């Protein structure tokens, strides 16, 4: 992966660092005084070189690679261009690809970042919000067969250990709350850090737009589980990153990534990221 990172141009790295620091494509364009399309071109090129489908994943790979190259084991946040500042959650409440901020907290390892609520709030957020009143009910109707398919597919993918099965079930239970449009319960079931970053109102909007954009889940296959023990991540508690390949009634292919943290013996959601392949 280091060789792939070295293929990135400095302009592409700059765009990825901004994304990691909390900006999205639009705010990055404003920060660099460039066009939105120029930023998107750089992110698209970076994704291609790194072989990933998500710009946020590309940003994480870059910062992780740069972290390893920094003497003293610096944290990813300190490697990123912190002088650009980190946009507040409120500033990005209606933006795409928004990333949670640390609000001045002491920089931490990447697996200890506070939670992010990415609910596919698209560039057409205003139009989509207006459309909720007419199409939200249709998007929220869960066909019984869809839930059967999700249950049947729960065991798909590579064989998992007992601990991985446990964390997968917790992740699936939380995703089911979001799938059903239950904003209150899904927020209550998330980790405290994730709840702190997003008010109930913002959470409800994100859940509603996710349903409106993607529709009803038809299939969800677990394709990868990365276990990050506390002693490896340097964080307080174990982390697990689960990647699902999913199909929705309005999106044929969606990559969902759920980051789970073990808190007091239980797994809670620390981060959620959904990528439907469209440029944000």
mmCIF file of C-alpha atoms in Angstrom:
data_model
loop_
_atom_site.group_PDB
_atom_site.id
_atom_site.type_symbol
_atom_site.label_atom_id
_atom_site.label_comp_id
_atom_site.label_asym_id
_atom_site.label_seq_id
_atom_site.Cartn_x
_atom_site.Cartn_y
_atom_site.Cartn_z
ATOM 1 C CA UNK A 1 0.000 0.000 0.000
ATOM 2 C CA UNK A 2 2.957 2.341 0.660
ATOM 3 C CA UNK A 3 3.909 2.144 -3.011
ATOM 4 C CA UNK A 4 0.353 3.079 -4.006
ATOM 5 C CA UNK A 5 0.403 6.045 -1.631
ATOM 6 C CA UNK A 6 3.675 7.180 -3.186
ATOM 7 C CA UNK A 7 1.922 7.337 -6.553
ATOM 8 C CA UNK A 8 -0.351 10.091 -5.264
ATOM 9 C CA UNK A 9 0.455 13.618 -6.329
ATOM 10 C CA UNK A 10 0.887 16.303 -3.698
ATOM 11 C CA UNK A 11 -2.376 17.893 -4.834
ATOM 12 C CA UNK A 12 -4.215 14.596 -4.382
ATOM 13 C CA UNK A 13 -2.677 14.148 -0.936
ATOM 14 C CA UNK A 14 -3.716 17.666 -0.027
ATOM 15 C CA UNK A 15 -7.333 16.918 -0.944
ATOM 16 C CA UNK A 16 -7.287 13.668 1.051
ATOM 17 C CA UNK A 17 -5.768 15.331 4.127
ATOM 18 C CA UNK A 18 -8.504 17.941 4.084
ATOM 19 C CA UNK A 19 -11.117 15.218 3.834
ATOM 20 C CA UNK A 20 -9.608 13.424 6.822
ATOM 21 C CA UNK A 21 -9.415 16.674 8.804
ATOM 22 C CA UNK A 22 -13.175 17.130 8.564
ATOM 23 C CA UNK A 23 -13.820 18.875 5.267
ATOM 24 C CA UNK A 24 -15.897 17.601 2.363
ATOM 25 C CA UNK A 25 -15.396 18.233 -1.346
ATOM 26 C CA UNK A 26 -17.255 21.546 -1.265
ATOM 27 C CA UNK A 27 -15.525 22.993 1.780
ATOM 28 C CA UNK A 28 -12.165 21.724 0.479
ATOM 29 C CA UNK A 29 -12.805 23.599 -2.753
ATOM 30 C CA UNK A 30 -13.504 26.759 -0.772
ATOM 31 C CA UNK A 31 -10.412 26.225 1.389
ATOM 32 C CA UNK A 32 -8.129 25.822 -1.624
ATOM 33 C CA UNK A 33 -9.962 28.340 -3.806
ATOM 34 C CA UNK A 34 -10.597 25.682 -6.428
ATOM 35 C CA UNK A 35 -13.680 24.415 -8.175
ATOM 36 C CA UNK A 36 -15.746 21.602 -6.702
ATOM 37 C CA UNK A 37 -15.123 19.568 -9.867
ATOM 38 C CA UNK A 38 -11.347 19.959 -9.528
ATOM 39 C CA UNK A 39 -11.455 18.559 -5.993
ATOM 40 C CA UNK A 40 -13.670 15.693 -7.127
ATOM 41 C CA UNK A 41 -11.236 14.914 -9.957
ATOM 42 C CA UNK A 42 -8.363 14.735 -7.491
ATOM 43 C CA UNK A 43 -10.329 12.496 -5.120
ATOM 44 C CA UNK A 44 -11.393 10.256 -8.003
ATOM 45 C CA UNK A 45 -7.774 9.926 -9.162
ATOM 46 C CA UNK A 46 -6.649 9.146 -5.613
ATOM 47 C CA UNK A 47 -9.300 6.442 -5.248
ATOM 48 C CA UNK A 48 -8.181 4.878 -8.520
ATOM 49 C CA UNK A 49 -4.502 4.835 -7.529
ATOM 50 C CA UNK A 50 -5.241 3.349 -4.111
ATOM 51 C CA UNK A 51 -7.751 0.862 -5.449
ATOM 52 C CA UNK A 52 -10.631 1.869 -3.172
ATOM 53 C CA UNK A 53 -14.176 3.032 -3.859
ATOM 54 C CA UNK A 54 -14.492 5.533 -1.022
ATOM 55 C CA UNK A 55 -12.670 8.858 -0.738
ATOM 56 C CA UNK A 56 -12.801 8.594 3.041
ATOM 57 C CA UNK A 57 -11.111 5.195 2.877
ATOM 58 C CA UNK A 58 -8.435 6.696 0.615
ATOM 59 C CA UNK A 59 -7.911 9.493 3.147
ATOM 60 C CA UNK A 60 -7.544 6.986 5.963
ATOM 61 C CA UNK A 61 -4.991 4.968 3.995
ATOM 62 C CA UNK A 62 -2.911 8.051 3.239
ATOM 63 C CA UNK A 63 -2.901 9.303 6.815
ATOM 64 C CA UNK A 64 -2.118 5.864 8.205
ATOM 65 C CA UNK A 65 0.821 5.548 5.785
ATOM 66 C CA UNK A 66 2.102 8.989 6.722
ATOM 67 C CA UNK A 67 1.684 8.204 10.413
ATOM 68 C CA UNK A 68 3.951 5.179 10.108
ATOM 69 C CA UNK A 69 6.570 7.325 8.410
ATOM 70 C CA UNK A 70 6.615 9.956 11.164
ATOM 71 C CA UNK A 71 9.204 9.508 13.958
ATOM 72 C CA UNK A 72 7.717 9.229 17.421
ATOM 73 C CA UNK A 73 4.592 7.393 16.256
ATOM 74 C CA UNK A 74 2.598 10.580 15.719
ATOM 75 C CA UNK A 75 -1.147 10.251 15.487
ATOM 76 C CA UNK A 76 -2.975 10.517 12.142
ATOM 77 C CA UNK A 77 -4.661 13.737 13.269
ATOM 78 C CA UNK A 78 -1.284 15.400 13.811
ATOM 79 C CA UNK A 79 -0.077 14.268 10.393
ATOM 80 C CA UNK A 80 -3.107 15.762 8.681
ATOM 81 C CA UNK A 81 -2.936 19.478 7.920
ATOM 82 C CA UNK A 82 -4.301 20.619 11.245
ATOM 83 C CA UNK A 83 -3.577 24.243 10.409
ATOM 84 C CA UNK A 84 -6.545 24.125 8.068
ATOM 85 C CA UNK A 85 -8.761 23.716 11.117
ATOM 86 C CA UNK A 86 -11.579 21.235 11.593
ATOM 87 C CA UNK A 87 -15.065 22.180 10.523
ATOM 88 C CA UNK A 88 -17.757 21.874 13.152
ATOM 89 C CA UNK A 89 -20.479 19.260 12.953
ATOM 90 C CA UNK A 90 -23.040 22.024 12.658
ATOM 91 C CA UNK A 91 -21.265 23.527 9.681
ATOM 92 C CA UNK A 92 -21.501 20.240 7.799
ATOM 93 C CA UNK A 93 -24.945 19.215 8.922
ATOM 94 C CA UNK A 94 -26.219 19.670 5.393
ATOM 95 C CA UNK A 95 -23.060 18.793 3.454
ATOM 96 C CA UNK A 96 -21.876 15.603 1.807
ATOM 97 C CA UNK A 97 -19.061 13.387 3.040
ATOM 98 C CA UNK A 98 -19.026 15.238 6.358
ATOM 99 C CA UNK A 99 -16.559 13.977 8.966
ATOM 100 C CA UNK A 100 -16.806 14.428 12.716
ATOM 101 C CA UNK A 101 -14.436 16.874 14.441
ATOM 102 C CA UNK A 102 -12.403 16.585 17.600
ATOM 103 C CA UNK A 103 -13.280 20.091 18.825
ATOM 104 C CA UNK A 104 -9.860 20.650 20.291
ATOM 105 C CA UNK A 105 -9.559 17.251 21.958
ATOM 106 C CA UNK A 106 -6.087 15.788 22.355
ATOM 107 C CA UNK A 107 -5.181 14.036 19.088
ATOM 108 C CA UNK A 108 -5.836 10.290 19.244
ATOM 109 C CA UNK A 109 -5.011 7.219 17.131
ATOM 110 C CA UNK A 110 -7.244 6.687 14.120
ATOM 111 C CA UNK A 111 -9.194 3.832 15.723
ATOM 112 C CA UNK A 112 -10.093 6.133 18.642
ATOM 113 C CA UNK A 113 -11.606 8.879 16.495
ATOM 114 C CA UNK A 114 -15.007 9.983 17.614
ATOM 115 C CA UNK A 115 -17.933 8.646 15.672
ATOM 116 C CA UNK A 116 -19.096 9.891 12.329
ATOM 117 C CA UNK A 117 -22.660 9.831 11.084
ATOM 118 C CA UNK A 118 -22.557 9.497 7.315
ATOM 119 C CA UNK A 119 -26.097 9.053 6.046
ATOM 120 C CA UNK A 120 -25.544 9.852 2.359
ATOM 121 C CA UNK A 121 -26.695 13.462 2.517
ATOM 122 C CA UNK A 122 -26.273 14.267 -1.161
ATOM 123 C CA UNK A 123 -25.595 17.481 -3.046
ATOM 124 C CA UNK A 124 -29.330 17.664 -3.677
ATOM 125 C CA UNK A 125 -30.111 17.783 0.024
ATOM 126 C CA UNK A 126 -32.585 20.620 -0.255
ATOM 127 C CA UNK A 127 -34.511 18.900 -3.017
ATOM 128 C CA UNK A 128 -34.342 15.580 -1.214
ATOM 129 C CA UNK A 129 -35.604 17.090 2.011
ATOM 130 C CA UNK A 130 -38.542 18.579 0.159
ATOM 131 C CA UNK A 131 -39.237 15.208 -1.423
ATOM 132 C CA UNK A 132 -39.447 13.439 1.917
ATOM 133 C CA UNK A 133 -43.055 14.425 2.367
ATOM 134 C CA UNK A 134 -44.076 12.708 -0.860
ATOM 135 C CA UNK A 135 -41.711 9.771 -1.192
ATOM 136 C CA UNK A 136 -40.573 9.112 2.373
ATOM 137 C CA UNK A 137 -43.452 6.742 3.053
ATOM 138 C CA UNK A 138 -42.647 4.626 -0.004
ATOM 139 C CA UNK A 139 -38.960 4.522 0.890
ATOM 140 C CA UNK A 140 -39.766 3.452 4.424
ATOM 141 C CA UNK A 141 -42.010 0.506 3.507
ATOM 142 C CA UNK A 142 -40.038 -2.643 4.254
ATOM 143 C CA UNK A 143 -41.117 -5.562 2.116
ATOM 144 C CA UNK A 144 -41.297 -8.720 4.205
ATOM 145 C CA UNK A 145 -39.270 -10.573 1.609
ATOM 146 C CA UNK A 146 -36.480 -8.011 1.942
ATOM 147 C CA UNK A 147 -36.102 -8.762 5.631
ATOM 148 C CA UNK A 148 -36.139 -12.489 4.903
ATOM 149 C CA UNK A 149 -33.333 -12.003 2.387
ATOM 150 C CA UNK A 150 -31.300 -10.000 4.883
ATOM 151 C CA UNK A 151 -31.703 -12.742 7.470
ATOM 152 C CA UNK A 152 -30.730 -15.425 4.964
ATOM 153 C CA UNK A 153 -27.655 -13.489 3.900
ATOM 154 C CA UNK A 154 -26.483 -12.793 7.440
ATOM 155 C CA UNK A 155 -24.251 -15.848 7.351
ATOM 156 C CA UNK A 156 -22.728 -15.149 3.942
ATOM 157 C CA UNK A 157 -19.034 -14.385 3.594
ATOM 158 C CA UNK A 158 -15.904 -15.863 5.092
ATOM 159 C CA UNK A 159 -16.130 -18.045 8.229
ATOM 160 C CA UNK A 160 -15.924 -15.926 11.363
ATOM 161 C CA UNK A 161 -14.670 -16.579 14.880
ATOM 162 C CA UNK A 162 -17.028 -16.459 17.851
ATOM 163 C CA UNK A 163 -16.044 -12.905 18.747
ATOM 164 C CA UNK A 164 -16.487 -11.773 15.145
ATOM 165 C CA UNK A 165 -19.934 -13.339 14.981
ATOM 166 C CA UNK A 166 -20.894 -11.471 18.144
ATOM 167 C CA UNK A 167 -19.760 -8.096 16.884
ATOM 168 C CA UNK A 168 -21.370 -8.745 13.501
ATOM 169 C CA UNK A 169 -24.732 -9.371 15.116
ATOM 170 C CA UNK A 170 -24.474 -6.154 17.121
ATOM 171 C CA UNK A 171 -23.652 -4.257 13.922
ATOM 172 C CA UNK A 172 -26.536 -5.855 12.033
ATOM 173 C CA UNK A 173 -28.972 -5.096 14.876
ATOM 174 C CA UNK A 174 -27.987 -1.427 14.727
ATOM 175 C CA UNK A 175 -28.192 -1.307 10.934
ATOM 176 C CA UNK A 176 -31.685 -2.799 11.152
ATOM 177 C CA UNK A 177 -32.775 0.133 13.333
ATOM 178 C CA UNK A 178 -31.485 2.569 10.709
ATOM 179 C CA UNK A 179 -33.028 0.514 7.879
ATOM 180 C CA UNK A 180 -36.407 0.765 9.593
ATOM 181 C CA UNK A 181 -36.090 4.537 9.963
ATOM 182 C CA UNK A 182 -35.897 4.343 13.746
ATOM 183 C CA UNK A 183 -33.718 7.396 14.353
ATOM 184 C CA UNK A 184 -34.339 7.603 18.086
ATOM 185 C CA UNK A 185 -33.461 3.978 18.812
ATOM 186 C CA UNK A 186 -30.451 3.903 16.456
ATOM 187 C CA UNK A 187 -29.012 7.020 18.086
ATOM 188 C CA UNK A 188 -29.619 5.626 21.575
ATOM 189 C CA UNK A 189 -27.840 2.395 20.594
ATOM 190 C CA UNK A 190 -24.761 4.235 19.265
ATOM 191 C CA UNK A 191 -21.706 5.043 21.337
ATOM 192 C CA UNK A 192 -21.677 8.134 23.536
ATOM 193 C CA UNK A 193 -19.026 9.899 21.436
ATOM 194 C CA UNK A 194 -21.077 9.390 18.280
ATOM 195 C CA UNK A 195 -24.215 10.764 19.958
ATOM 196 C CA UNK A 196 -22.338 13.800 21.212
ATOM 197 C CA UNK A 197 -21.400 14.723 17.661
ATOM 198 C CA UNK A 198 -24.902 14.655 16.234
ATOM 199 C CA UNK A 199 -28.070 16.087 17.694
ATOM 200 C CA UNK A 200 -31.326 14.176 17.501
ATOM 201 C CA UNK A 201 -32.549 16.534 14.761
ATOM 202 C CA UNK A 202 -29.503 16.023 12.565
ATOM 203 C CA UNK A 203 -29.649 12.275 13.158
ATOM 204 C CA UNK A 204 -33.323 12.110 12.146
ATOM 205 C CA UNK A 205 -32.601 14.030 8.946
ATOM 206 C CA UNK A 206 -29.725 11.723 8.086
ATOM 207 C CA UNK A 207 -31.810 8.581 8.622
ATOM 208 C CA UNK A 208 -34.686 9.987 6.576
ATOM 209 C CA UNK A 209 -32.450 10.994 3.663
ATOM 210 C CA UNK A 210 -30.731 7.621 3.712
ATOM 211 C CA UNK A 211 -34.073 5.904 3.355
ATOM 212 C CA UNK A 212 -35.196 8.343 0.677
ATOM 213 C CA UNK A 213 -31.998 7.960 -1.357
ATOM 214 C CA UNK A 214 -31.416 4.227 -1.015
ATOM 215 C CA UNK A 215 -34.823 2.790 -0.215
ATOM 216 C CA UNK A 216 -35.348 -0.631 1.342
ATOM 217 C CA UNK A 217 -32.382 -2.966 2.017
ATOM 218 C CA UNK A 218 -32.580 -6.187 -0.006
ATOM 219 C CA UNK A 219 -29.257 -7.843 0.736
ATOM 220 C CA UNK A 220 -26.325 -7.276 3.086
ATOM 221 C CA UNK A 221 -23.223 -9.495 2.939
ATOM 222 C CA UNK A 222 -20.344 -9.203 5.378
ATOM 223 C CA UNK A 223 -17.168 -9.189 3.289
ATOM 224 C CA UNK A 224 -14.503 -8.220 5.816
ATOM 225 C CA UNK A 225 -13.978 -7.918 9.555
ATOM 226 C CA UNK A 226 -10.890 -6.206 10.936
ATOM 227 C CA UNK A 227 -10.364 -6.746 14.646
ATOM 228 C CA UNK A 228 -8.270 -4.071 16.360
ATOM 229 C CA UNK A 229 -7.399 -5.085 19.935
ATOM 230 C CA UNK A 230 -6.745 -2.250 22.368
ATOM 231 C CA UNK A 231 -3.075 -3.146 22.663
ATOM 232 C CA UNK A 232 -2.714 -2.841 18.879
ATOM 233 C CA UNK A 233 -4.778 0.294 18.311
ATOM 234 C CA UNK A 234 -3.549 2.177 21.358
ATOM 235 C CA UNK A 235 -7.158 3.076 22.097
ATOM 236 C CA UNK A 236 -9.313 2.537 25.150
ATOM 237 C CA UNK A 237 -11.081 -0.685 24.285
ATOM 238 C CA UNK A 238 -11.112 -3.075 21.355
ATOM 239 C CA UNK A 239 -12.306 -1.949 17.943
ATOM 240 C CA UNK A 240 -13.734 -3.895 15.026
ATOM 241 C CA UNK A 241 -14.325 -2.597 11.508
ATOM 242 C CA UNK A 242 -16.953 -4.465 9.522
ATOM 243 C CA UNK A 243 -17.432 -3.963 5.792
ATOM 244 C CA UNK A 244 -20.707 -5.006 4.146
ATOM 245 C CA UNK A 245 -21.631 -5.155 0.481
ATOM 246 C CA UNK A 246 -25.311 -4.273 0.362
ATOM 247 C CA UNK A 247 -28.119 -3.891 -2.118
ATOM 248 C CA UNK A 248 -31.033 -1.493 -1.697
ATOM 249 C CA UNK A 249 -34.195 -1.008 -3.705
ATOM 250 C CA UNK A 250 -32.834 2.282 -5.087
ATOM 251 C CA UNK A 251 -29.111 1.388 -5.133
ATOM 252 C CA UNK A 252 -27.756 -1.821 -6.628
ATOM 253 C CA UNK A 253 -24.415 -1.682 -4.814
ATOM 254 C CA UNK A 254 -23.568 0.044 -1.546
ATOM 255 C CA UNK A 255 -20.495 -0.449 0.594
ATOM 256 C CA UNK A 256 -21.283 0.016 4.272
ATOM 257 C CA UNK A 257 -18.596 0.200 6.925
ATOM 258 C CA UNK A 258 -19.475 -0.013 10.608
ATOM 259 C CA UNK A 259 -16.826 0.598 13.261
ATOM 260 C CA UNK A 260 -17.636 -1.033 16.593
ATOM 261 C CA UNK A 261 -16.019 -0.351 19.966
ATOM 262 C CA UNK A 262 -16.148 -2.645 22.975
ATOM 263 C CA UNK A 263 -17.382 -0.630 25.949
ATOM 264 C CA UNK A 264 -17.870 -2.335 29.290
ATOM 265 C CA UNK A 265 -18.023 -5.745 27.665
ATOM 266 C CA UNK A 266 -20.605 -4.692 25.048
ATOM 267 C CA UNK A 267 -20.104 -3.677 21.421
ATOM 268 C CA UNK A 268 -21.419 -0.218 20.445
ATOM 269 C CA UNK A 269 -21.322 1.636 17.135
ATOM 270 C CA UNK A 270 -18.530 4.221 16.991
ATOM 271 C CA UNK A 271 -18.675 5.060 13.283
ATOM 272 C CA UNK A 272 -20.809 4.451 10.204
ATOM 273 C CA UNK A 273 -19.925 5.107 6.577
ATOM 274 C CA UNK A 274 -22.009 4.286 3.511
ATOM 275 C CA UNK A 275 -20.728 4.666 -0.050
ATOM 276 C CA UNK A 276 -23.002 4.075 -3.035
ATOM 277 C CA UNK A 277 -20.303 4.835 -5.603
ATOM 278 C CA UNK A 278 -21.555 8.294 -6.499
ATOM 279 C CA UNK A 279 -19.172 11.231 -6.260
ATOM 280 C CA UNK A 280 -19.846 13.295 -3.151
#
